[in-house]
Short mmCIF file of C-alpha atoms in Angstrom, two decimals:
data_model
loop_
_atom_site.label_atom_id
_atom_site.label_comp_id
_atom_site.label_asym_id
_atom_site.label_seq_id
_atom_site.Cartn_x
_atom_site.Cartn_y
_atom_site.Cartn_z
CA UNK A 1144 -10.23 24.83 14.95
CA UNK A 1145 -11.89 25.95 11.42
CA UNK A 1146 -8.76 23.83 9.71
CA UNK A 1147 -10.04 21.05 11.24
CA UNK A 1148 -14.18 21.36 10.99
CA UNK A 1149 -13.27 21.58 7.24
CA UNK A 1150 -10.85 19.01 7.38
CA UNK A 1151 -13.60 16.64 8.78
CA UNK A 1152 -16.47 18.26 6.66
CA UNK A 1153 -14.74 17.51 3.25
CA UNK A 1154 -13.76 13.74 4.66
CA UNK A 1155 -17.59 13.13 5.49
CA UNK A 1156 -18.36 14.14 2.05
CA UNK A 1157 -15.87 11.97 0.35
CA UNK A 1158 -16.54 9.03 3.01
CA UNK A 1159 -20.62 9.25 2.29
CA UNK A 1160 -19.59 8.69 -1.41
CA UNK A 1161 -17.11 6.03 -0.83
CA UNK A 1162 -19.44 4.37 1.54
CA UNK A 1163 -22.24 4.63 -1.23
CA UNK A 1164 -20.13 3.48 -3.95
CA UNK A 1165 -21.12 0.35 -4.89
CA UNK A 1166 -24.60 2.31 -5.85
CA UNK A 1167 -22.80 3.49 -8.80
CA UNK A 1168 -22.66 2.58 -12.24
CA UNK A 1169 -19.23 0.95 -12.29
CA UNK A 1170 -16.43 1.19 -15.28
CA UNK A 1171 -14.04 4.21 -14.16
CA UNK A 1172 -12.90 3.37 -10.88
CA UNK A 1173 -10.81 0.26 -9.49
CA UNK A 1174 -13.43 -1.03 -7.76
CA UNK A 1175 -12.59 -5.21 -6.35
CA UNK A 1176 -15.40 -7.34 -8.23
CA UNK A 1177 -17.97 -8.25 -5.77
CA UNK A 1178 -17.40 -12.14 -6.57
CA UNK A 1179 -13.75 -11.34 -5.64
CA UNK A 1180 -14.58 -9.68 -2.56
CA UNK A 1181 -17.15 -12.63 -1.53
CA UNK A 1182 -14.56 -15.00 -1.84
CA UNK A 1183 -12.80 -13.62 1.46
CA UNK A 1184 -16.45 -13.29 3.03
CA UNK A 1185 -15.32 -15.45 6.05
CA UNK A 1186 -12.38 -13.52 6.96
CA UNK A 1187 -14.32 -10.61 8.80
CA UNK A 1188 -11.83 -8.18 9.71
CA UNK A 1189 -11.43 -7.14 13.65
CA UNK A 1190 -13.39 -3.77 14.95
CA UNK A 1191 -11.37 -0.69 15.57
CA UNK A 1192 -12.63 1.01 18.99
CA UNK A 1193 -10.97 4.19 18.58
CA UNK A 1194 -8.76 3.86 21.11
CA UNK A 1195 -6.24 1.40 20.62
CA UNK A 1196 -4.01 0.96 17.33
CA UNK A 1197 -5.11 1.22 13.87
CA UNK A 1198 -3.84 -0.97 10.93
CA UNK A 1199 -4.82 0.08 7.72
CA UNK A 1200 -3.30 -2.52 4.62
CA UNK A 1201 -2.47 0.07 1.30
CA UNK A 1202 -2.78 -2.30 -1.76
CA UNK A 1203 -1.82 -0.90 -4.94
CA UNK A 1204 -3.05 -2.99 -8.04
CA UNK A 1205 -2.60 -3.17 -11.69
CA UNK A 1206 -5.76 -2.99 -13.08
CA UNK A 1207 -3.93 -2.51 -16.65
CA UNK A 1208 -5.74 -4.91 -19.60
CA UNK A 1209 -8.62 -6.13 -16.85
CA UNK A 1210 -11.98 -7.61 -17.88
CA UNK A 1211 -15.22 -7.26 -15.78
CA UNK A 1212 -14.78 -9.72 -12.69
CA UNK A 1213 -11.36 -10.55 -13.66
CA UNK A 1214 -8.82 -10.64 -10.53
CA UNK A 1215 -6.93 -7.73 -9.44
CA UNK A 1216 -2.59 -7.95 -9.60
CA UNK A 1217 -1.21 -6.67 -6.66
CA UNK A 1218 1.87 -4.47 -7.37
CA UNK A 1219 2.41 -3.43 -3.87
CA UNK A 1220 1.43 -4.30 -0.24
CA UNK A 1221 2.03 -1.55 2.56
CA UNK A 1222 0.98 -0.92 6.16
CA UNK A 1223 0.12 2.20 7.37
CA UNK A 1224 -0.59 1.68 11.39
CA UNK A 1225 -0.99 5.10 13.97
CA UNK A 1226 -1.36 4.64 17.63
CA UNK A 1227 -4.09 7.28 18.69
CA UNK A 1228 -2.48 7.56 22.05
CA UNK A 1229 1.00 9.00 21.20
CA UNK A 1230 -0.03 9.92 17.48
CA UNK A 1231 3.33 8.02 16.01
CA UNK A 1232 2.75 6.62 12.63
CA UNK A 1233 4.99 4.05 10.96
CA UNK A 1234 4.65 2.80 7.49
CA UNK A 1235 5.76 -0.40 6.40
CA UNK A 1236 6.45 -1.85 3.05
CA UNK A 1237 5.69 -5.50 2.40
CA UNK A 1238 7.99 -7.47 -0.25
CA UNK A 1239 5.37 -8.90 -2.17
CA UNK A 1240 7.68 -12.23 -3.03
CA UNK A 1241 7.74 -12.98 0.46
CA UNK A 1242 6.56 -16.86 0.62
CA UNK A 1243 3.20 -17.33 3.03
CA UNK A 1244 0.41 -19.42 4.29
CA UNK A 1245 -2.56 -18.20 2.98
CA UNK A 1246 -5.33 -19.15 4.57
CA UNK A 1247 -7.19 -21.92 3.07
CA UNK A 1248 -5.45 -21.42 -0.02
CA UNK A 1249 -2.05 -22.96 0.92
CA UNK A 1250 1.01 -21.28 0.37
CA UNK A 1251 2.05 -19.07 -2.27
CA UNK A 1252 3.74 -15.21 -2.33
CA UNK A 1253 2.01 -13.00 -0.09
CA UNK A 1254 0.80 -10.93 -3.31
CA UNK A 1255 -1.54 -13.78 -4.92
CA UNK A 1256 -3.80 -13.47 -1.24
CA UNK A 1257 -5.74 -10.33 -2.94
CA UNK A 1258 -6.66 -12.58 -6.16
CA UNK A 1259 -7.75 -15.07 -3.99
CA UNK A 1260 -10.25 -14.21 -1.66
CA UNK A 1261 -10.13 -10.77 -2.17
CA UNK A 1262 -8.77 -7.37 0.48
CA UNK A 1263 -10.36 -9.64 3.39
CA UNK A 1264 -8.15 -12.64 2.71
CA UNK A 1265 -5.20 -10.00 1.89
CA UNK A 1266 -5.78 -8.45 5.45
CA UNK A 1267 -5.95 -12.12 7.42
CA UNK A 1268 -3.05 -13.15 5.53
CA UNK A 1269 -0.66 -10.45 6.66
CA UNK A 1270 -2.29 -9.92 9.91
CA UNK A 1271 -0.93 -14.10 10.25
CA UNK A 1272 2.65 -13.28 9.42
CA UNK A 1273 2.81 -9.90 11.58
CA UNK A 1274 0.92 -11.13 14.71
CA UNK A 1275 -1.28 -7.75 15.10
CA UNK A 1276 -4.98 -7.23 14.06
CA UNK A 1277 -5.85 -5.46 10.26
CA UNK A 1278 -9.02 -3.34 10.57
CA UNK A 1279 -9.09 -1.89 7.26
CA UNK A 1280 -7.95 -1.97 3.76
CA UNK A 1281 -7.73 0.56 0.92
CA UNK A 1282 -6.89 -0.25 -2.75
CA UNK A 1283 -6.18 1.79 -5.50
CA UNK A 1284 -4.60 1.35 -9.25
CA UNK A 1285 -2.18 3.34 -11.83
CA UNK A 1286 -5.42 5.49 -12.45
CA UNK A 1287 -5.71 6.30 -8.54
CA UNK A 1288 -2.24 7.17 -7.55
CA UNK A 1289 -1.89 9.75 -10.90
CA UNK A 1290 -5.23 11.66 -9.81
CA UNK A 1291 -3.73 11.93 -6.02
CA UNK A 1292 -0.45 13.48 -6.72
CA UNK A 1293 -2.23 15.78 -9.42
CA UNK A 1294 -4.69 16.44 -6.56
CA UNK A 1295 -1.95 17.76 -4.29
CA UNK A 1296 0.08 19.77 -6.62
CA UNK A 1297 3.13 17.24 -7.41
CA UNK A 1298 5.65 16.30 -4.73
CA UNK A 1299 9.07 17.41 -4.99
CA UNK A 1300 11.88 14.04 -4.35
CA UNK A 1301 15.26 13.64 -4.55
CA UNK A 1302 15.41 10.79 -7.50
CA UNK A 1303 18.84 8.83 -5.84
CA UNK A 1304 19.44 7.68 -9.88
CA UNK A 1305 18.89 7.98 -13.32
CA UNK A 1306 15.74 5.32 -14.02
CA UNK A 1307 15.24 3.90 -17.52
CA UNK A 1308 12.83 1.04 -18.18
CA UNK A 1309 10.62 0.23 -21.81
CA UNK A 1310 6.94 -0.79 -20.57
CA UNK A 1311 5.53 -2.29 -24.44
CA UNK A 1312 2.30 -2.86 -22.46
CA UNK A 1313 -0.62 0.13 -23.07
CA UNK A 1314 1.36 1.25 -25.95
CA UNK A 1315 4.37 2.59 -23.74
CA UNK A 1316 2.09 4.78 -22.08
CA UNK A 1317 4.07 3.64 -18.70
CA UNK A 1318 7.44 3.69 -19.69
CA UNK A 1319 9.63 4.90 -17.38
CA UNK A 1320 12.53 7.66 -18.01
CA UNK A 1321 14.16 10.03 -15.18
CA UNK A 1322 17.19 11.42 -14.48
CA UNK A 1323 18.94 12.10 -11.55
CA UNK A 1324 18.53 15.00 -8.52
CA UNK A 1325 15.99 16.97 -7.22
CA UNK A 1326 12.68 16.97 -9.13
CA UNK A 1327 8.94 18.06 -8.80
CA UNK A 1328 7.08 15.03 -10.00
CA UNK A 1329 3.46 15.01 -10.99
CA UNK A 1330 1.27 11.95 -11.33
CA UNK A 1331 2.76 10.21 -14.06
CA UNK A 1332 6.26 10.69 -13.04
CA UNK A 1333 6.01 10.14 -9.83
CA UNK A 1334 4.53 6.91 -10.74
CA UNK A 1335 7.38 5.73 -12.53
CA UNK A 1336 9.22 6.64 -9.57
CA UNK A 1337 7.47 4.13 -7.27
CA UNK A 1338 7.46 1.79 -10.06
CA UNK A 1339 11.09 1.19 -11.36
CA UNK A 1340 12.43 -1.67 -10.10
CA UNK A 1341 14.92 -2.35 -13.06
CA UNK A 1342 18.29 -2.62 -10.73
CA UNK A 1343 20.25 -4.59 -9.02
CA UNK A 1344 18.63 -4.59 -5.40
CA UNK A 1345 15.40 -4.58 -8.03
CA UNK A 1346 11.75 -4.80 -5.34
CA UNK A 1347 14.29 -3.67 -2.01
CA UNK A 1348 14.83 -0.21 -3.64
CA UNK A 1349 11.27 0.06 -4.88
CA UNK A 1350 9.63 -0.68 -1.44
CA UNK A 1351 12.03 1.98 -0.20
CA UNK A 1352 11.18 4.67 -2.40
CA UNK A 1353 7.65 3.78 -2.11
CA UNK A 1354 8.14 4.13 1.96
CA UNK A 1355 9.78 7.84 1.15
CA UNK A 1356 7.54 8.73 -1.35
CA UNK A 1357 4.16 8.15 0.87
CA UNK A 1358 5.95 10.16 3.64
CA UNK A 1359 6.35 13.51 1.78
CA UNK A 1360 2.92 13.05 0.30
CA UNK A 1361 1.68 12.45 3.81
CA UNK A 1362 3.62 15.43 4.62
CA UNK A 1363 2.21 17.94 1.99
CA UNK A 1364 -1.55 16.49 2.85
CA UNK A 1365 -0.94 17.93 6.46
CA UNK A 1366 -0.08 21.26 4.58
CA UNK A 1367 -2.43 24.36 4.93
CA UNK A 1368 -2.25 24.77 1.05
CA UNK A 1369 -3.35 20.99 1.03
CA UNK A 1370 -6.12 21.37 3.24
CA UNK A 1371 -7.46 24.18 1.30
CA UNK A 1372 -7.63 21.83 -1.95
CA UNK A 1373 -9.07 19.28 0.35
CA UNK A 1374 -12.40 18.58 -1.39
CA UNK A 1375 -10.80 19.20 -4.73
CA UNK A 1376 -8.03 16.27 -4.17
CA UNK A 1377 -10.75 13.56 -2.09
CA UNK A 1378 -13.01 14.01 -5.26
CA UNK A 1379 -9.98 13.77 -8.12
CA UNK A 1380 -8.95 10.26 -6.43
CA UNK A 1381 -13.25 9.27 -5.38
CA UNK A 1382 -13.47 6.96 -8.39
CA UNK A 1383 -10.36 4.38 -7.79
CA UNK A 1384 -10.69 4.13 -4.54
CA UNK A 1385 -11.91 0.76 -2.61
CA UNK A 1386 -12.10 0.29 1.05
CA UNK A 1387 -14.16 -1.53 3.83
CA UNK A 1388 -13.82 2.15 5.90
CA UNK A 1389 -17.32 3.41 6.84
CA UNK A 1390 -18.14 7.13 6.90
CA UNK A 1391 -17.45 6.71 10.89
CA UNK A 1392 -14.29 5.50 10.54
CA UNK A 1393 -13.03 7.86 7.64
CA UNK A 1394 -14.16 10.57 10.41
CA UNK A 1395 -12.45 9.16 13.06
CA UNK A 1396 -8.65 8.36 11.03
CA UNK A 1397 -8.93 11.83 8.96
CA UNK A 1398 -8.46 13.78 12.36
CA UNK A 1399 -6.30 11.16 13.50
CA UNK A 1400 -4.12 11.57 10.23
CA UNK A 1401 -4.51 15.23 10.87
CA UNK A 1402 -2.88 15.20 14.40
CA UNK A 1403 -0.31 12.44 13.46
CA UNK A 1404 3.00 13.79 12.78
CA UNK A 1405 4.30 13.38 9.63
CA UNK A 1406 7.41 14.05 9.54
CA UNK A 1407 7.62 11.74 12.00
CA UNK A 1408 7.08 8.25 10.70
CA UNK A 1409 8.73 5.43 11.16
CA UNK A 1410 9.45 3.76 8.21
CA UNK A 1411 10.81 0.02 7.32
CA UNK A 1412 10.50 -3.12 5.07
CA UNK A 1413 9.26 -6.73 5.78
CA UNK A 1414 10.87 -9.15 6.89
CA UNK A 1415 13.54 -6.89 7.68
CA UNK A 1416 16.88 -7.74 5.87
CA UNK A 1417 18.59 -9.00 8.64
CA UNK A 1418 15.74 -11.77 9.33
CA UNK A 1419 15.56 -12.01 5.24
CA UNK A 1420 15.56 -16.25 4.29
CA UNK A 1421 16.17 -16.71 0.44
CA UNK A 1422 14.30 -19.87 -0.78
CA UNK A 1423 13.89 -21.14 -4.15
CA UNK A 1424 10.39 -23.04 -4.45
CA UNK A 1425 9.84 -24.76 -7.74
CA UNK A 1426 12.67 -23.38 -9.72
CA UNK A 1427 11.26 -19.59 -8.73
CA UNK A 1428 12.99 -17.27 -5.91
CA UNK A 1429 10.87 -16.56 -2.86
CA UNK A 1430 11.63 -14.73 0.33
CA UNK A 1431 10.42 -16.01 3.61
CA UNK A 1432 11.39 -15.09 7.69
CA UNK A 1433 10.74 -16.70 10.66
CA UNK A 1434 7.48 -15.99 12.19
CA UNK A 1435 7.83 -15.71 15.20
CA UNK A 1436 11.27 -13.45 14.91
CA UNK A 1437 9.37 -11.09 12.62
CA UNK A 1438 6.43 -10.34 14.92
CA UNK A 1439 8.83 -9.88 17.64
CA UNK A 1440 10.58 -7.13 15.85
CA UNK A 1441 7.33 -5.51 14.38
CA UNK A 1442 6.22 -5.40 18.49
CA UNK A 1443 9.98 -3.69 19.50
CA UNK A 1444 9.55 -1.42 16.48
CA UNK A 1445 6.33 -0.28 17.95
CA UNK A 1446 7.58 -0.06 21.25
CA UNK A 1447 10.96 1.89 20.05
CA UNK A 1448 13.06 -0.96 21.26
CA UNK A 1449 14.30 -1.80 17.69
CA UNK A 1450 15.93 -0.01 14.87
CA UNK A 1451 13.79 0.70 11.18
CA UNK A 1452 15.33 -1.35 8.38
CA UNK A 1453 15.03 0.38 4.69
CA UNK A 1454 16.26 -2.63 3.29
CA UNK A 1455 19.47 -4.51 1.74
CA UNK A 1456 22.36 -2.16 0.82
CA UNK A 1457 24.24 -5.15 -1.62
CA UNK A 1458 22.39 -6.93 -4.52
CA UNK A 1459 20.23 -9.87 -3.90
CA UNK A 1460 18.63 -12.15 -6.42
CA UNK A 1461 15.25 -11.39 -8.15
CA UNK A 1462 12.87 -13.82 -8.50
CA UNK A 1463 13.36 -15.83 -11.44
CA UNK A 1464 9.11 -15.98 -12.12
CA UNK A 1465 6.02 -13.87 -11.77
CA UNK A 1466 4.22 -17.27 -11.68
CA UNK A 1467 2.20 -18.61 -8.79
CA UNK A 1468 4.73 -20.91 -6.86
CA UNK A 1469 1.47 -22.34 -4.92
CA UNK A 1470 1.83 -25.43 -2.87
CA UNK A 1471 -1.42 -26.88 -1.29
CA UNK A 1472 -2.03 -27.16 2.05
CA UNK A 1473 -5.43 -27.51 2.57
#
């Protein structure tokens, strides 16, 4: 009972300032430019009762080189969603080269909808390919995900592989370099963990390390040690954090995320392999899935009537562009 009153005390703390934020001088945090954010103004995101599920869109950007007002690139799209009923979490991992309609944008990968119209256009456009309702969003950059696994002590992962890669951008400051087996990674090597990409099933084994990596910090947050450092880790990660959460609904998810289980989620990439469609749209490789097939199987998943899917096990091709393969619909 005093875990949790401290728990909840520490969230409404960090909630009041995240809620507050935009009061602040800007420059140190990730914050989404407000012109970026208007853009998606129409897209109001549905209200979460308390009582039914929660879908909460994890963005993770690449704020590296930005200008004021410039748009945000979106490394990676996950879902977290918890039912407050049976408290079973599942996490999902979204490839971001998966080809969508965006609304009133056309189509184009599902990772240009953030520099678009902002989180509120992000939310509507995966909330159209999935088929269930996005309440919330939370973004964060490089900066963000360093100061969180500082905040927590490190998390200790089994790296499957030895990971090379040369990053010439920011003066090699995010090169990446580690070697196989067990390993206690802090910030910056944990983020070149979630970051290497450089192999032959290239963004499938990311998304699944990502997917693993967010369960054992999810794990270690529901620690007692963790909760002790509680205000200490919701004030290291304070400045590159953006969200639409209010300090109600910060309240209400931290002692739902307290109760959840862990070491229970179910994790699993979309479109799941098996409904996987390999398209080539102006000369650059794009992923797409039928609709309706892919909401059915998010639905079973929920229900336990179908089987997680961490992804390909043989190589498939990488996209051949990081350009925009945009084709107007409007």
């Amino acid at each position: 009972m005093v875990v949790a009153g401290y728990y909840s005390y520490s969230f409404y703390n960090f909630a009041n300032n995240i809620s507050h934020k935009s009061d602040k001088p800007q420059g140190s945090g990730t914050l989404i430019a407000q012109n970026i954010k208007d853009k998606g103004e129409k897209f109001t995101p549905p209200k979460w009762e308390g009582k039914q599920r929660v879908n909460i869109l994890l963005l993770g950007g690449d704020s590296r080189g930005m200008t004021k007002n410039e748009l945000p690139r979106s490394d990676s799209i996950m879902l977290a969603s918890i039912d407050p009923v049976t408290k079973k979490a599942h996490l999902f991992s979204i490839l971001r080269d998966t080809y969508v309609k965006i609304p009133g944008e056309g189509e184009d990968r599902i990772n240009t909808a953030i520099t678009s119209g902002g989180p509120n256009l992000a939310m509507k456009t995966v909330s159209d390919l999935l088929g269930i309702p996005i309440q919330y969003y939370v973004y964060t950059d490089f900066k963000g995900f360093i100061a969180l696994i500082d905040a927590v002590g490190g998390i200790d992962i089994d790296v499957e592989k030895d990971m090379k890669y040369s990053d010439s951008e920011d003066d090699h400051v995010y090169d990446i370099n580690l070697k196989k087996g067990l390993q206690h990674l802090d910030g910056k090597t944990a983020l070149q963990y979630v970051r290497f990409r450089h192999d032959a099933l290239s963004d499938f084994s990311r998304t699944e390390r990502q997917r693993k990596f967010l369960t054992a910090v999810a794990q270690k947050m529901q620690a007692t040690s963790s909760l002790i450092k509680l205000p200490r880790i919701l004030n290291a990660i304070d400045p590159y954090i953006d969200t639409n959460l209010s300090v109600s609904d910060m309240l209400k998810l931290g002692t739902l995320g307290y109760e959840a289980k862990a070491d229970g989620i179910v994790s699993s990439q979309l479109p799941p392999t098996d409904l996987l469609i390999e398209k080539n749209v102006r000369g650059a490789a794009v992923i797409t899935a039928n609709k309706e097939k892919l909401q059915l199987y998010v639905k079973d998943l929920f229900a336990g009537k179908a089987e997680a899917d961490s992804g390909p096990t043989k190589p498939s091709p990488s996209p051949t562009s990081k350009s925009s393969v945009k084709t107007t619909t409007k």
